PDB file of C-alpha atoms in Angstrom:
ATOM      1  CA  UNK A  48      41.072  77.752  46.137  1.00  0.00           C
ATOM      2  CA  UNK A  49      39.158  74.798  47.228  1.00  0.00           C
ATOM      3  CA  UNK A  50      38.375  74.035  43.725  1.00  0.00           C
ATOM      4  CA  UNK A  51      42.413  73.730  43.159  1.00  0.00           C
ATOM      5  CA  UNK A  52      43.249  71.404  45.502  1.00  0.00           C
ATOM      6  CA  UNK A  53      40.077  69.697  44.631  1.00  0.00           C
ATOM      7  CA  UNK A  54      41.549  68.728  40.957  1.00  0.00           C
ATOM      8  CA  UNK A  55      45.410  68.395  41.971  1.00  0.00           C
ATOM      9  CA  UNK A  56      43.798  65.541  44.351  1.00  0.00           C
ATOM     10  CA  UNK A  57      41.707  64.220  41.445  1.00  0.00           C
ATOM     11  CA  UNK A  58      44.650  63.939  39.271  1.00  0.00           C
ATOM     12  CA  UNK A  59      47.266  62.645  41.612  1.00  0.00           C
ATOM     13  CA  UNK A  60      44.454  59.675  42.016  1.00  0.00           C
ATOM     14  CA  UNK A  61      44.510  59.133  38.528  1.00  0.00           C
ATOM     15  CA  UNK A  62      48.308  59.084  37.676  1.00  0.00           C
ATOM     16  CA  UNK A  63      49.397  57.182  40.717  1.00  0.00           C
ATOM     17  CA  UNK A  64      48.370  53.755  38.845  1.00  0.00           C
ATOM     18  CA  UNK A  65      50.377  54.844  35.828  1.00  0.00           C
ATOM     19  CA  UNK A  66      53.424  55.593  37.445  1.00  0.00           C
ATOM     20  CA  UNK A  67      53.295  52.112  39.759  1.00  0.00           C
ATOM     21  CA  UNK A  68      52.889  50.508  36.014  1.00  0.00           C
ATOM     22  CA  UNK A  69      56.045  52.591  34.887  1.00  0.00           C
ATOM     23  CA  UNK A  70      57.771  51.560  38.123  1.00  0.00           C
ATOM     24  CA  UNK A  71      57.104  48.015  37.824  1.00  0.00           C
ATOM     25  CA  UNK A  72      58.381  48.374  33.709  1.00  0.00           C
ATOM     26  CA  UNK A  73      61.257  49.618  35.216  1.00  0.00           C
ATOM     27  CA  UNK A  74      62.400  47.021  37.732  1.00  0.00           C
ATOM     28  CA  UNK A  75      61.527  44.679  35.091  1.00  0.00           C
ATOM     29  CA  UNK A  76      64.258  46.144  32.917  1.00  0.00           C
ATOM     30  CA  UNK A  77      66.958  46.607  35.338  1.00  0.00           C
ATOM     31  CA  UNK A  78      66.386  42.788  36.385  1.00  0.00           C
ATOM     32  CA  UNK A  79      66.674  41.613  32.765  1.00  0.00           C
ATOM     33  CA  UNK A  80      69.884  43.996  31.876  1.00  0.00           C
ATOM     34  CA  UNK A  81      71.661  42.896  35.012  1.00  0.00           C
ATOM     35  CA  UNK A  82      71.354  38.961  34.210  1.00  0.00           C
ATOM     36  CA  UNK A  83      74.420  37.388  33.424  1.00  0.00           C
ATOM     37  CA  UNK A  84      74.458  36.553  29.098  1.00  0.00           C
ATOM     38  CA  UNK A  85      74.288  33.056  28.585  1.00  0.00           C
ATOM     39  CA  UNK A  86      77.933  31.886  27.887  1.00  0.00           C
ATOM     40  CA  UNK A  87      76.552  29.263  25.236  1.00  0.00           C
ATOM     41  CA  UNK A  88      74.881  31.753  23.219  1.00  0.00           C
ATOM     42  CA  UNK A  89      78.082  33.719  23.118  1.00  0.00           C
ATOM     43  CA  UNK A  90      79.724  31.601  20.992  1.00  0.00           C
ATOM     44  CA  UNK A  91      80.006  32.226  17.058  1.00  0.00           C
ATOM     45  CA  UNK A  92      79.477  29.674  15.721  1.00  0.00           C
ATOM     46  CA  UNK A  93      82.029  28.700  13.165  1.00  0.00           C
ATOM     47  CA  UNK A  94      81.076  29.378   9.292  1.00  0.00           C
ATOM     48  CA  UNK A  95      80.324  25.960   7.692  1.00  0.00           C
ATOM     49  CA  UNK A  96      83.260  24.604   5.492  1.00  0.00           C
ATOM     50  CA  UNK A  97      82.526  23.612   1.586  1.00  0.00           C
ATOM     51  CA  UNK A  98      83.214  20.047   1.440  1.00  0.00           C
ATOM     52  CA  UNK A  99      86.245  19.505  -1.007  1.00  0.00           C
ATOM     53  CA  UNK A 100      85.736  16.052  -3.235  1.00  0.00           C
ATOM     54  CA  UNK A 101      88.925  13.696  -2.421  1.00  0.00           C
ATOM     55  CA  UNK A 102      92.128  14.434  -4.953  1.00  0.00           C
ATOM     56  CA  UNK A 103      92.340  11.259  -7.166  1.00  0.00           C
ATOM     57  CA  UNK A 104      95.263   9.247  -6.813  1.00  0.00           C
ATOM     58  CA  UNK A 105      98.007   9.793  -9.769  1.00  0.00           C
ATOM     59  CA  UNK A 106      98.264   7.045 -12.018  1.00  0.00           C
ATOM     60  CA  UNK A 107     101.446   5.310 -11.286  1.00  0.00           C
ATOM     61  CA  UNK A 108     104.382   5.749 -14.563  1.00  0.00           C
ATOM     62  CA  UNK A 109     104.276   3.305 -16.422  1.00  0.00           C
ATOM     63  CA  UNK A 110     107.090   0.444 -15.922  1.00  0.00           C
ATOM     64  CA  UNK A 111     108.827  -1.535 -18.746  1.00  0.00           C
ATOM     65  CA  UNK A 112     109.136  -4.199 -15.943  1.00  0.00           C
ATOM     66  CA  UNK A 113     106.495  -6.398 -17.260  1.00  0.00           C
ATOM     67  CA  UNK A 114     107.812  -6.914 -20.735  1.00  0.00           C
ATOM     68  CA  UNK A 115     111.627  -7.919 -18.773  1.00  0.00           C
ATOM     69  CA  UNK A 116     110.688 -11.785 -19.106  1.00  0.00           C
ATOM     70  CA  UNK A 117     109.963 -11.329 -23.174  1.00  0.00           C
ATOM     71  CA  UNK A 118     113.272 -10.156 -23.917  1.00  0.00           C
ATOM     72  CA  UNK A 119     116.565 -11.932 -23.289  1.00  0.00           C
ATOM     73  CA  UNK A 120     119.270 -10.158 -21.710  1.00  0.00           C
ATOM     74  CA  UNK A 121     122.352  -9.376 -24.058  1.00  0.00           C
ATOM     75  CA  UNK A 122     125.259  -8.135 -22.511  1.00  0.00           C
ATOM     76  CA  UNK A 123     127.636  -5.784 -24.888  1.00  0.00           C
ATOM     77  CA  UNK A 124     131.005  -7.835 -23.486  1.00  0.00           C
ATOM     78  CA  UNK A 125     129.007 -10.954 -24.168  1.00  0.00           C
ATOM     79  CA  UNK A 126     128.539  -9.689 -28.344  1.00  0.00           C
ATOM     80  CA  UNK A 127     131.886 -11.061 -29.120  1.00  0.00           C
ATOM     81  CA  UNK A 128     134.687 -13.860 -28.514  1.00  0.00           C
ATOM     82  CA  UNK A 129     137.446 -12.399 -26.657  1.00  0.00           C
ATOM     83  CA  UNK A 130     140.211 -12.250 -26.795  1.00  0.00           C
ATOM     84  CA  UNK A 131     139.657 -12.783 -31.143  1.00  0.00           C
ATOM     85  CA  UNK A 132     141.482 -15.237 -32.948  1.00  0.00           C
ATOM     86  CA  UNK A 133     142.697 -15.740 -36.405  1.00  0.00           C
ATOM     87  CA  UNK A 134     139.310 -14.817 -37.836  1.00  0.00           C
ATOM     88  CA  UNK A 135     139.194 -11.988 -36.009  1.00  0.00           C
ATOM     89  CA  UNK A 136     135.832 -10.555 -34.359  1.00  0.00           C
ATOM     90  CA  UNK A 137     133.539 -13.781 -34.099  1.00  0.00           C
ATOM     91  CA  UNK A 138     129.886 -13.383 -32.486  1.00  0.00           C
ATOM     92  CA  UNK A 139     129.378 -15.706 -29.407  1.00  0.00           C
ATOM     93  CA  UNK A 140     127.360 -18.849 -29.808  1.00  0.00           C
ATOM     94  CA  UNK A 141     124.871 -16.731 -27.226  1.00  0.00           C
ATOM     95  CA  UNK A 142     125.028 -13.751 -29.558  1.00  0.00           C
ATOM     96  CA  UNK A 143     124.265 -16.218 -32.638  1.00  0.00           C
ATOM     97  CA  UNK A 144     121.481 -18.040 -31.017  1.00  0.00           C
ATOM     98  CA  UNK A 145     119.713 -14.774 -30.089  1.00  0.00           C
ATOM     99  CA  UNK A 146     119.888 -13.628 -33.842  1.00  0.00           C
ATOM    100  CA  UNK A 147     116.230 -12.485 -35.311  1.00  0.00           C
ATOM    101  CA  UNK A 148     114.755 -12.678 -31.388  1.00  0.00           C
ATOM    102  CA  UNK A 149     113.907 -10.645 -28.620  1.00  0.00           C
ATOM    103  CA  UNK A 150     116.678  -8.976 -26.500  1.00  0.00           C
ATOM    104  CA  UNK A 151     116.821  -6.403 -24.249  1.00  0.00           C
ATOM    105  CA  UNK A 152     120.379  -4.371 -23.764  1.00  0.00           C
ATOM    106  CA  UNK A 153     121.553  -1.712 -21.140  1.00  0.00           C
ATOM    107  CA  UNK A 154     123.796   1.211 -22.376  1.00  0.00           C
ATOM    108  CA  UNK A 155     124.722   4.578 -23.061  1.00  0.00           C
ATOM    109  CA  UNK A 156     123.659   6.035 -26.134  1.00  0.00           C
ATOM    110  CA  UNK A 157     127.091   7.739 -28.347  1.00  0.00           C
ATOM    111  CA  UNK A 158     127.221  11.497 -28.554  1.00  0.00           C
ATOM    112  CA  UNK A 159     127.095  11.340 -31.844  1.00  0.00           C
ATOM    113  CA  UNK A 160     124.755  13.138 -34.596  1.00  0.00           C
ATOM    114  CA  UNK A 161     124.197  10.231 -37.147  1.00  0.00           C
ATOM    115  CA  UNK A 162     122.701  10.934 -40.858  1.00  0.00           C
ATOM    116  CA  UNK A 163     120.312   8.442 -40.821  1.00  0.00           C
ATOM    117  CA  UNK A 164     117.316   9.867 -38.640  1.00  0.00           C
ATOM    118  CA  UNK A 165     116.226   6.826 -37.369  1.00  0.00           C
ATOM    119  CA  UNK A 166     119.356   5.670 -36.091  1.00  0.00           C
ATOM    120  CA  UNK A 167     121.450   6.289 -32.851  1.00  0.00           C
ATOM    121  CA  UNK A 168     125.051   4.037 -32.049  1.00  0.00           C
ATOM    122  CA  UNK A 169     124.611   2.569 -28.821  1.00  0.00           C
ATOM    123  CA  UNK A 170     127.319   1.112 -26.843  1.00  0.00           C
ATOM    124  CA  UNK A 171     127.859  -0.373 -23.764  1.00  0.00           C
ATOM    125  CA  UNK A 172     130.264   2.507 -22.158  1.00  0.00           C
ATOM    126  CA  UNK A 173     129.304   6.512 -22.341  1.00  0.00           C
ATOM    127  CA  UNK A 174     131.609   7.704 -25.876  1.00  0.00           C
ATOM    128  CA  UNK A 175     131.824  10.314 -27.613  1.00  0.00           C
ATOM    129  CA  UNK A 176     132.394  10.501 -31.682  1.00  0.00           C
ATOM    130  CA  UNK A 177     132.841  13.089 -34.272  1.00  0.00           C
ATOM    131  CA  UNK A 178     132.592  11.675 -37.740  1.00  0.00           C
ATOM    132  CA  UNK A 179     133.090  15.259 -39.410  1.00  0.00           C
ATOM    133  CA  UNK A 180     136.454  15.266 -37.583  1.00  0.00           C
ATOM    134  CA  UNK A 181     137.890  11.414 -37.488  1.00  0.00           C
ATOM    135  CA  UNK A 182     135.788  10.531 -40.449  1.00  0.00           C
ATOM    136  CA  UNK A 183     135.765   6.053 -40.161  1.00  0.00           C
ATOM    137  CA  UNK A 184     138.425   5.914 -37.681  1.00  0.00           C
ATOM    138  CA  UNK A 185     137.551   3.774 -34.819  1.00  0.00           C
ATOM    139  CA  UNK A 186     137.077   6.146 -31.818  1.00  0.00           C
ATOM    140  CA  UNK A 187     134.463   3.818 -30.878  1.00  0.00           C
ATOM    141  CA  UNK A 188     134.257   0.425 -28.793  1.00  0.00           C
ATOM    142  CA  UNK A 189     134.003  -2.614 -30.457  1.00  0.00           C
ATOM    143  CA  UNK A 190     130.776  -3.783 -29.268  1.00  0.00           C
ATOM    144  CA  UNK A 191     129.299  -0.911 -31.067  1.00  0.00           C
ATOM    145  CA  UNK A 192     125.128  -1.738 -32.158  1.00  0.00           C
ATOM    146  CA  UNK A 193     123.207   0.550 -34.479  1.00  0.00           C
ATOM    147  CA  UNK A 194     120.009   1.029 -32.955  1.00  0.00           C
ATOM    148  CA  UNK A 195     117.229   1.564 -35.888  1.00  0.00           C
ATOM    149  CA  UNK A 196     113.809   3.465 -34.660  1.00  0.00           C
ATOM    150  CA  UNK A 197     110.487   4.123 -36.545  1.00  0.00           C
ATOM    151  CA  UNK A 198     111.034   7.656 -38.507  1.00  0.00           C
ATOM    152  CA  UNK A 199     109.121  10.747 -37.683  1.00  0.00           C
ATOM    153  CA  UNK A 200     108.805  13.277 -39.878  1.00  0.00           C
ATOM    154  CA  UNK A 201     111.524  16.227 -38.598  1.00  0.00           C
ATOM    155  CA  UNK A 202     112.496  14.420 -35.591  1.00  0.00           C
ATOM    156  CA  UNK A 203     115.878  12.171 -34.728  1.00  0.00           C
ATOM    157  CA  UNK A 204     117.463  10.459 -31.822  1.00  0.00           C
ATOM    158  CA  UNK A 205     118.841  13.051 -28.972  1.00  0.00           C
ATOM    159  CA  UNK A 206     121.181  12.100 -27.167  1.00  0.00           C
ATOM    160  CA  UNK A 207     120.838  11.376 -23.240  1.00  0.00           C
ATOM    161  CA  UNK A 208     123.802  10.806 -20.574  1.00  0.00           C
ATOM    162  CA  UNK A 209     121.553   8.333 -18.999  1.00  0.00           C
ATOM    163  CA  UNK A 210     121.713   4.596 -18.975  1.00  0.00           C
ATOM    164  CA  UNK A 211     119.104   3.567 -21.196  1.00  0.00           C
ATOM    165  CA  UNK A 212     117.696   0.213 -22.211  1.00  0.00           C
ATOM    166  CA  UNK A 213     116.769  -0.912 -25.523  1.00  0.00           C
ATOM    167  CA  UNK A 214     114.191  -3.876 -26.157  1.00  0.00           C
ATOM    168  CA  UNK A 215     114.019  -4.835 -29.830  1.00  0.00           C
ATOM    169  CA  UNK A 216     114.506  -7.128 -32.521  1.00  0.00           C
ATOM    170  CA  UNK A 217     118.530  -8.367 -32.536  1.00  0.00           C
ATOM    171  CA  UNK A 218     119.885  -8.566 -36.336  1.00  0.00           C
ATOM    172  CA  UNK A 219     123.304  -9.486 -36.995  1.00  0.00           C
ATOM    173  CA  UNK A 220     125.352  -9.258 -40.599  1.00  0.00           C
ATOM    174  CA  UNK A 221     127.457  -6.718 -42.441  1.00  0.00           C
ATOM    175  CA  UNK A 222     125.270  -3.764 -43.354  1.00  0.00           C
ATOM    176  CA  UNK A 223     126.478  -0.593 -44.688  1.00  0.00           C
ATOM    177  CA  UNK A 224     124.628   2.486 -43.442  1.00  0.00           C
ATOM    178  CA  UNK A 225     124.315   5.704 -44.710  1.00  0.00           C
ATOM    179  CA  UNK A 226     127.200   7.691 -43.195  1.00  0.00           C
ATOM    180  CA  UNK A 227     129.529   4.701 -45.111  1.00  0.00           C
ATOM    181  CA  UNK A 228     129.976   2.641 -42.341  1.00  0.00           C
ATOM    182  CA  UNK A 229     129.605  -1.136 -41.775  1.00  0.00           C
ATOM    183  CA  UNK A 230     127.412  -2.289 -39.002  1.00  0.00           C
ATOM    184  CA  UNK A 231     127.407  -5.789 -37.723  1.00  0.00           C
ATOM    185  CA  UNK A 232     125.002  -5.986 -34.863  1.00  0.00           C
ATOM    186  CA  UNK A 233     121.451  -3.825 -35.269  1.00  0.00           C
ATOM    187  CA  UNK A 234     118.745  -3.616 -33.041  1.00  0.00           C
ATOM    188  CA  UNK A 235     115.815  -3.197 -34.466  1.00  0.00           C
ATOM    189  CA  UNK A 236     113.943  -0.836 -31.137  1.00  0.00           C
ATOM    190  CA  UNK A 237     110.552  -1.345 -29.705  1.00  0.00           C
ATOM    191  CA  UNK A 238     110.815  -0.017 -26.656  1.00  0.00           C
ATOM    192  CA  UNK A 239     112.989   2.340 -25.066  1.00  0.00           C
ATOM    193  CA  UNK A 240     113.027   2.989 -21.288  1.00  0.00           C
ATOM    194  CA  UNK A 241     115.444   4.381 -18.155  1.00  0.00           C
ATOM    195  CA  UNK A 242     117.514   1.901 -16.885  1.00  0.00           C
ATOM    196  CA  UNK A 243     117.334   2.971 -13.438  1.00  0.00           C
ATOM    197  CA  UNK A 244     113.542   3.383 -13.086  1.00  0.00           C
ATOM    198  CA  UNK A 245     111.919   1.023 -16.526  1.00  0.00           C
ATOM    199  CA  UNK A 246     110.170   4.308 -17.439  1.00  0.00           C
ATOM    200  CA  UNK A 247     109.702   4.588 -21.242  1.00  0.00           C
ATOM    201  CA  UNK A 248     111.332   7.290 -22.904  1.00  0.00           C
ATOM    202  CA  UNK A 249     111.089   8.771 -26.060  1.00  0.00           C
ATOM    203  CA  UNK A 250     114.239   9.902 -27.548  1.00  0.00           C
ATOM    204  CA  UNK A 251     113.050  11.466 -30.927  1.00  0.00           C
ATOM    205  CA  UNK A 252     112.981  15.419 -30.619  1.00  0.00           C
ATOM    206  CA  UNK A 253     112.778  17.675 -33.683  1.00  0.00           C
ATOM    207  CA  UNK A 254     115.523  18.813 -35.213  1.00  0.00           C
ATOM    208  CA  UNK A 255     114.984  22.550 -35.264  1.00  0.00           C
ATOM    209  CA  UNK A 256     115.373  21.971 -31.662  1.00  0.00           C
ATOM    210  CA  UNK A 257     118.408  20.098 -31.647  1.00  0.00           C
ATOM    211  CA  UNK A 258     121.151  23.191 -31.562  1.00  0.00           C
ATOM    212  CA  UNK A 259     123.724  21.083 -31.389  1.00  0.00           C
ATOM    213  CA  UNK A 260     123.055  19.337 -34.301  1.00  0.00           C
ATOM    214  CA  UNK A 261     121.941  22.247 -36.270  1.00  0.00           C
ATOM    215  CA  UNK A 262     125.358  23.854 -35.858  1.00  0.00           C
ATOM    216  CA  UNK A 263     127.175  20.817 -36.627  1.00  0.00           C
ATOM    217  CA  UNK A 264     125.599  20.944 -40.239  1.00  0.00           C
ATOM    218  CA  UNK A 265     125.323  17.323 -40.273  1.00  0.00           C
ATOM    219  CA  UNK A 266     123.233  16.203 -43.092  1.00  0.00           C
ATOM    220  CA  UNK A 267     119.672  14.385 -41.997  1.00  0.00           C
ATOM    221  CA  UNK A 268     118.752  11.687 -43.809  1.00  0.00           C
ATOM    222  CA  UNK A 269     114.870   9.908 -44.210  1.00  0.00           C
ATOM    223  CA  UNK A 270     114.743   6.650 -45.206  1.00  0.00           C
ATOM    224  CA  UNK A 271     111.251   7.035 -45.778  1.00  0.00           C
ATOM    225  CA  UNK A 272     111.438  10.027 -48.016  1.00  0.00           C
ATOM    226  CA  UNK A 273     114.208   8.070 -50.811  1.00  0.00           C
ATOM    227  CA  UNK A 274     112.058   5.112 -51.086  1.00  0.00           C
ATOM    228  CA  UNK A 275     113.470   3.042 -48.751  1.00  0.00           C
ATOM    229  CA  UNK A 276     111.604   1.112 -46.114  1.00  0.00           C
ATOM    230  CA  UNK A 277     113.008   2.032 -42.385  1.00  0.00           C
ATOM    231  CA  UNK A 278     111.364  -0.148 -39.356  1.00  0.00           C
ATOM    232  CA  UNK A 279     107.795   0.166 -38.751  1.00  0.00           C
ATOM    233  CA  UNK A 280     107.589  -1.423 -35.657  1.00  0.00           C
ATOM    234  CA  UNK A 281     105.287   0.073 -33.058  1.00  0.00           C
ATOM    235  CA  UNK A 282     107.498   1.845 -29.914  1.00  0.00           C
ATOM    236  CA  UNK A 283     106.599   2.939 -26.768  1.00  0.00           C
ATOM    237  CA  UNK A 284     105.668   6.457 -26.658  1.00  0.00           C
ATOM    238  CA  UNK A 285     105.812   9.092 -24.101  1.00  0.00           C
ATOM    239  CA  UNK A 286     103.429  12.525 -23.000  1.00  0.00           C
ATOM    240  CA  UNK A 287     103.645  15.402 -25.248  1.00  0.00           C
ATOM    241  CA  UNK A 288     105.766  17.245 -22.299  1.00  0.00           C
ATOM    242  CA  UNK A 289     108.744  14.910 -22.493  1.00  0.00           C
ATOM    243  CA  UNK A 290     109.709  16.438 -26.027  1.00  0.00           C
ATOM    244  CA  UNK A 291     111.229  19.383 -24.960  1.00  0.00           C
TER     245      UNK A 291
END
């Protein structure tokens, strides 16, 4: 019996150091769970952001504006002296003066499907003229102008409501055209642009998608292709997804 109580004293000597160590772990714990977290290093912090490269800036349209000051202004009412005498329909001295040079003139282009495909009637009012149904008659103002463009191979003038203007070459003179009639005052194009904003245009569109004109059955004439030589002068083009 003495021998018992001998060893349980032994061994309660020897633990009591480990369990003041596993005490002291202990309170060590409890003081470190019970602190406060640090508000700071609550915080996400916010995923970096790719840096995007600036947008460029768009090009700005190109403006007709520029070329204004080359080409005199021609005014359809100013074409002709009114009211006409005994001779009839005489140019103006203006008119006359500006004859081979550089004009510029605002209009409507004439819904009107012409044979020749590299001409549209132009004239100074919106009009409308069927030359299947009134043949020659004169539906059509007097200061009518035969605007002549460069070909391109299964393309003519389509018509626009818009107010257009045409810078070209003026030519004046009795001419007869292919659909028979007589023209007196051609402009020879070079540039073709929106009245309203000077933005070039480009008024050429096939013909397979002209519907209008296919169901008309108007004949389509090339200049080029019967030896003749139509305008080669160099006009203003516009991007691909204008032709529509």
């Amino acid at each position: 019996m003495a021998q018992v109580v001998a060893w349980s004293s032994m061994t309660s000597k020897n633990s009591l150091p480990i369990l003041l160590s596993l005490c002291a772990i202990g309170s060590v714990a409890m003081m470190v769970l019970s602190r406060p977290v640090d508000s700071v290093t609550s915080v996400e912090r916010p995923a970096p952001q790719a840096v995007t490269a600036p947008s460029p800036t768009p090009a700005p349209a190109p403006s007709l504006r520029d070329l204004a000051d080359e080409y005199a202004l021609l005014p359809f009412d100013e074409l002709y002296q009114l009211p006409a005498g005994p001779k009839g329909l005489e140019f103006t001295s203006g008119t006359q003066s500006l004859n081979d040079q550089k004009v510029r003139m605002d209009g409507f282009m004439v819904r009107h499907f012409h044979e020749d495909a590299g001409v549209f009637l132009f004239a100074g009012v919106p009009a409308v003229h069927n030359q299947a149904e009134y043949i020659l008659a004169e539906s059509l103002p007097t200061s009518l102008v035969h605007v002549l463009m460069p070909e391109i191979a299964g393309r003519t003038p389509s018509w626009r409501p818009q107010r257009i203007t045409v810078y070209g070459r003026l030519e004046l003179g009795s001419r007869q055209e292919i659909d028979g009639r007589l023209s007196h005052v051609r402009l020879i194009a070079e540039h073709v642009a929106d009245s309203k904003t000077q933005e070039p245009i480009e008024l050429r569109r096939p013909i397979a998608l002209q519907r209008d004109r296919m169901a008309s059955g108007v004949r389509t004439v090339f200049r080029s292709s019967q030896g003749d030589t139509p305008p080669t002068n160099n006009l203003t083009n516009t991007a691909p997804s204008t032709l529509r």
